[in-house]
Amino acid sequence: MPLCGVDDVAEGAAIGVEMELFGEHHAFIVTCADGRFHAYRNLCPHAGRRLDWAPGRFLLKDRVLVCAVHGASFRVESGLCIGGPCQGDHLLRVGVEVEGDAVMLTSL
Ligand code: FES
């Protein structure tokens, strides 16, 4: 299942992807760090809210993604929370791999 194109995510950036799978709505964050792609559920481990401040728009600086709700900060390459109310927790990772010019969802 394609999540996005490899050109959709700039180095160090994050995008939001919404999709219906098996009759359920899913929201993901796709990031790129050092040329490798990572994906997480768009669900903050602090209070279970979305991290984006508007659909698909994230606070991001120096490869750190900041939850728009209470400010927890996460490394884009690992999903590790490095500051804020859930420090030490991780975003929920989903499996991805690159096939041609697409970033494919491989596992939930
Ligand atoms: S919901 Fe993300 S920091 Fe509180």
Short mmCIF file of C-alpha atoms and ligand atoms in Angstrom, two decimals:
data_model
loop_
_atom_site.label_atom_id
_atom_site.label_comp_id
_atom_site.label_asym_id
_atom_site.label_seq_id
_atom_site.Cartn_x
_atom_site.Cartn_y
_atom_site.Cartn_z
CA MET A 1 0.00 0.00 0.00
CA PRO A 2 1.65 3.31 -1.04
CA LEU A 3 1.82 6.01 1.63
CA CYS A 4 3.41 8.70 -0.51
CA GLY A 5 6.08 9.32 -3.09
CA VAL A 6 9.73 9.53 -2.08
CA ASP A 7 9.78 13.09 -3.44
CA ASP A 8 6.91 14.12 -1.17
CA VAL A 9 9.09 14.14 1.97
CA ALA A 10 12.13 16.40 2.02
CA GLU A 11 15.19 15.49 4.07
CA GLY A 12 14.47 16.22 7.73
CA ALA A 13 10.80 16.94 7.04
CA ALA A 14 7.51 15.29 7.99
CA ILE A 15 4.22 15.01 6.15
CA GLY A 16 0.80 13.75 7.16
CA VAL A 17 -0.90 10.93 5.28
CA GLU A 18 -4.54 9.95 5.79
CA MET A 19 -6.00 6.74 4.45
CA GLU A 20 -8.82 4.26 4.84
CA LEU A 21 -7.68 0.71 5.55
CA PHE A 22 -10.04 -2.17 6.11
CA GLY A 23 -12.89 0.26 6.74
CA GLU A 24 -11.00 2.34 9.33
CA HIS A 25 -9.50 5.79 9.05
CA HIS A 26 -5.75 6.02 9.76
CA ALA A 27 -3.52 9.06 10.13
CA PHE A 28 0.23 8.66 9.71
CA ILE A 29 3.33 10.84 9.86
CA VAL A 30 6.02 10.08 7.28
CA THR A 31 9.50 11.48 7.87
CA CYS A 32 12.85 11.33 6.13
CA ALA A 33 16.21 11.42 7.92
CA ASP A 34 19.57 10.74 6.27
CA GLY A 35 17.72 9.49 3.21
CA ARG A 36 15.77 6.87 5.16
CA PHE A 37 12.01 6.97 5.54
CA HIS A 38 10.13 6.41 8.77
CA ALA A 39 6.42 6.39 9.56
CA TYR A 40 4.45 6.70 12.76
CA ARG A 41 0.84 6.91 13.76
CA ASN A 42 -0.24 10.52 14.09
CA LEU A 43 -1.03 9.94 17.74
CA CYS A 44 0.85 11.57 20.58
CA PRO A 45 1.77 9.20 23.45
CA HIS A 46 1.06 11.99 25.94
CA ALA A 47 -2.69 12.45 25.57
CA GLY A 48 -3.56 10.54 22.43
CA ARG A 49 -4.05 13.64 20.30
CA ARG A 50 -2.86 14.31 16.76
CA LEU A 51 0.50 16.08 16.56
CA ASP A 52 -0.29 18.40 13.64
CA TRP A 53 -1.52 21.96 14.18
CA ALA A 54 -3.60 21.73 10.98
CA PRO A 55 -4.19 18.60 8.88
CA GLY A 56 -0.79 17.44 7.65
CA ARG A 57 1.06 20.52 9.00
CA PHE A 58 3.67 19.89 11.68
CA LEU A 59 5.89 22.01 13.90
CA LEU A 60 9.38 20.88 12.94
CA LYS A 61 12.85 22.21 13.58
CA ASP A 62 16.26 20.57 13.28
CA ARG A 63 14.73 17.12 12.71
CA VAL A 64 12.61 17.41 15.84
CA LEU A 65 8.84 17.17 15.53
CA VAL A 66 6.87 19.09 18.16
CA CYS A 67 3.37 18.09 19.16
CA ALA A 68 1.11 21.09 18.63
CA VAL A 69 -1.03 20.26 21.67
CA HIS A 70 1.35 20.42 24.66
CA GLY A 71 4.77 20.67 23.06
CA ALA A 72 6.29 17.18 23.39
CA SER A 73 9.25 16.88 21.00
CA PHE A 74 10.18 13.78 19.01
CA ARG A 75 13.17 12.83 16.90
CA VAL A 76 12.03 12.26 13.30
CA GLU A 77 14.37 9.27 12.84
CA SER A 78 13.29 7.31 15.91
CA GLY A 79 10.04 8.76 17.23
CA LEU A 80 11.68 9.09 20.66
CA CYS A 81 10.27 11.86 22.82
CA ILE A 82 13.23 13.95 23.96
CA GLY A 83 11.34 16.66 25.81
CA GLY A 84 7.95 17.55 27.19
CA PRO A 85 5.27 15.67 29.08
CA CYS A 86 5.98 12.19 27.64
CA GLN A 87 9.79 12.29 27.57
CA GLY A 88 11.23 8.82 27.00
CA ASP A 89 8.11 7.51 25.23
CA HIS A 90 7.98 6.80 21.50
CA LEU A 91 5.57 7.51 18.69
CA LEU A 92 4.04 4.28 17.42
CA ARG A 93 6.08 3.18 14.44
CA VAL A 94 4.57 1.55 11.38
CA GLY A 95 6.62 -0.37 8.84
CA VAL A 96 7.64 1.21 5.55
CA GLU A 97 9.95 0.42 2.70
CA VAL A 98 10.79 2.13 -0.54
CA GLU A 99 9.69 0.49 -3.76
CA GLY A 100 10.69 2.46 -6.84
CA ASP A 101 9.56 6.02 -6.22
CA ALA A 102 6.98 5.14 -3.54
CA VAL A 103 7.12 4.81 0.24
CA MET A 104 5.08 1.69 0.94
CA LEU A 105 3.28 0.79 4.14
CA THR A 106 4.42 -2.73 5.04
CA SER A 107 2.98 -3.24 8.52
CA LEU A 108 0.77 -1.56 11.09
S1 FES B 1 -0.94 15.49 23.35
FE1 FES B 1 1.05 15.78 22.52
S2 FES B 1 2.15 16.77 24.09
FE2 FES B 1 0.16 16.46 24.94
#
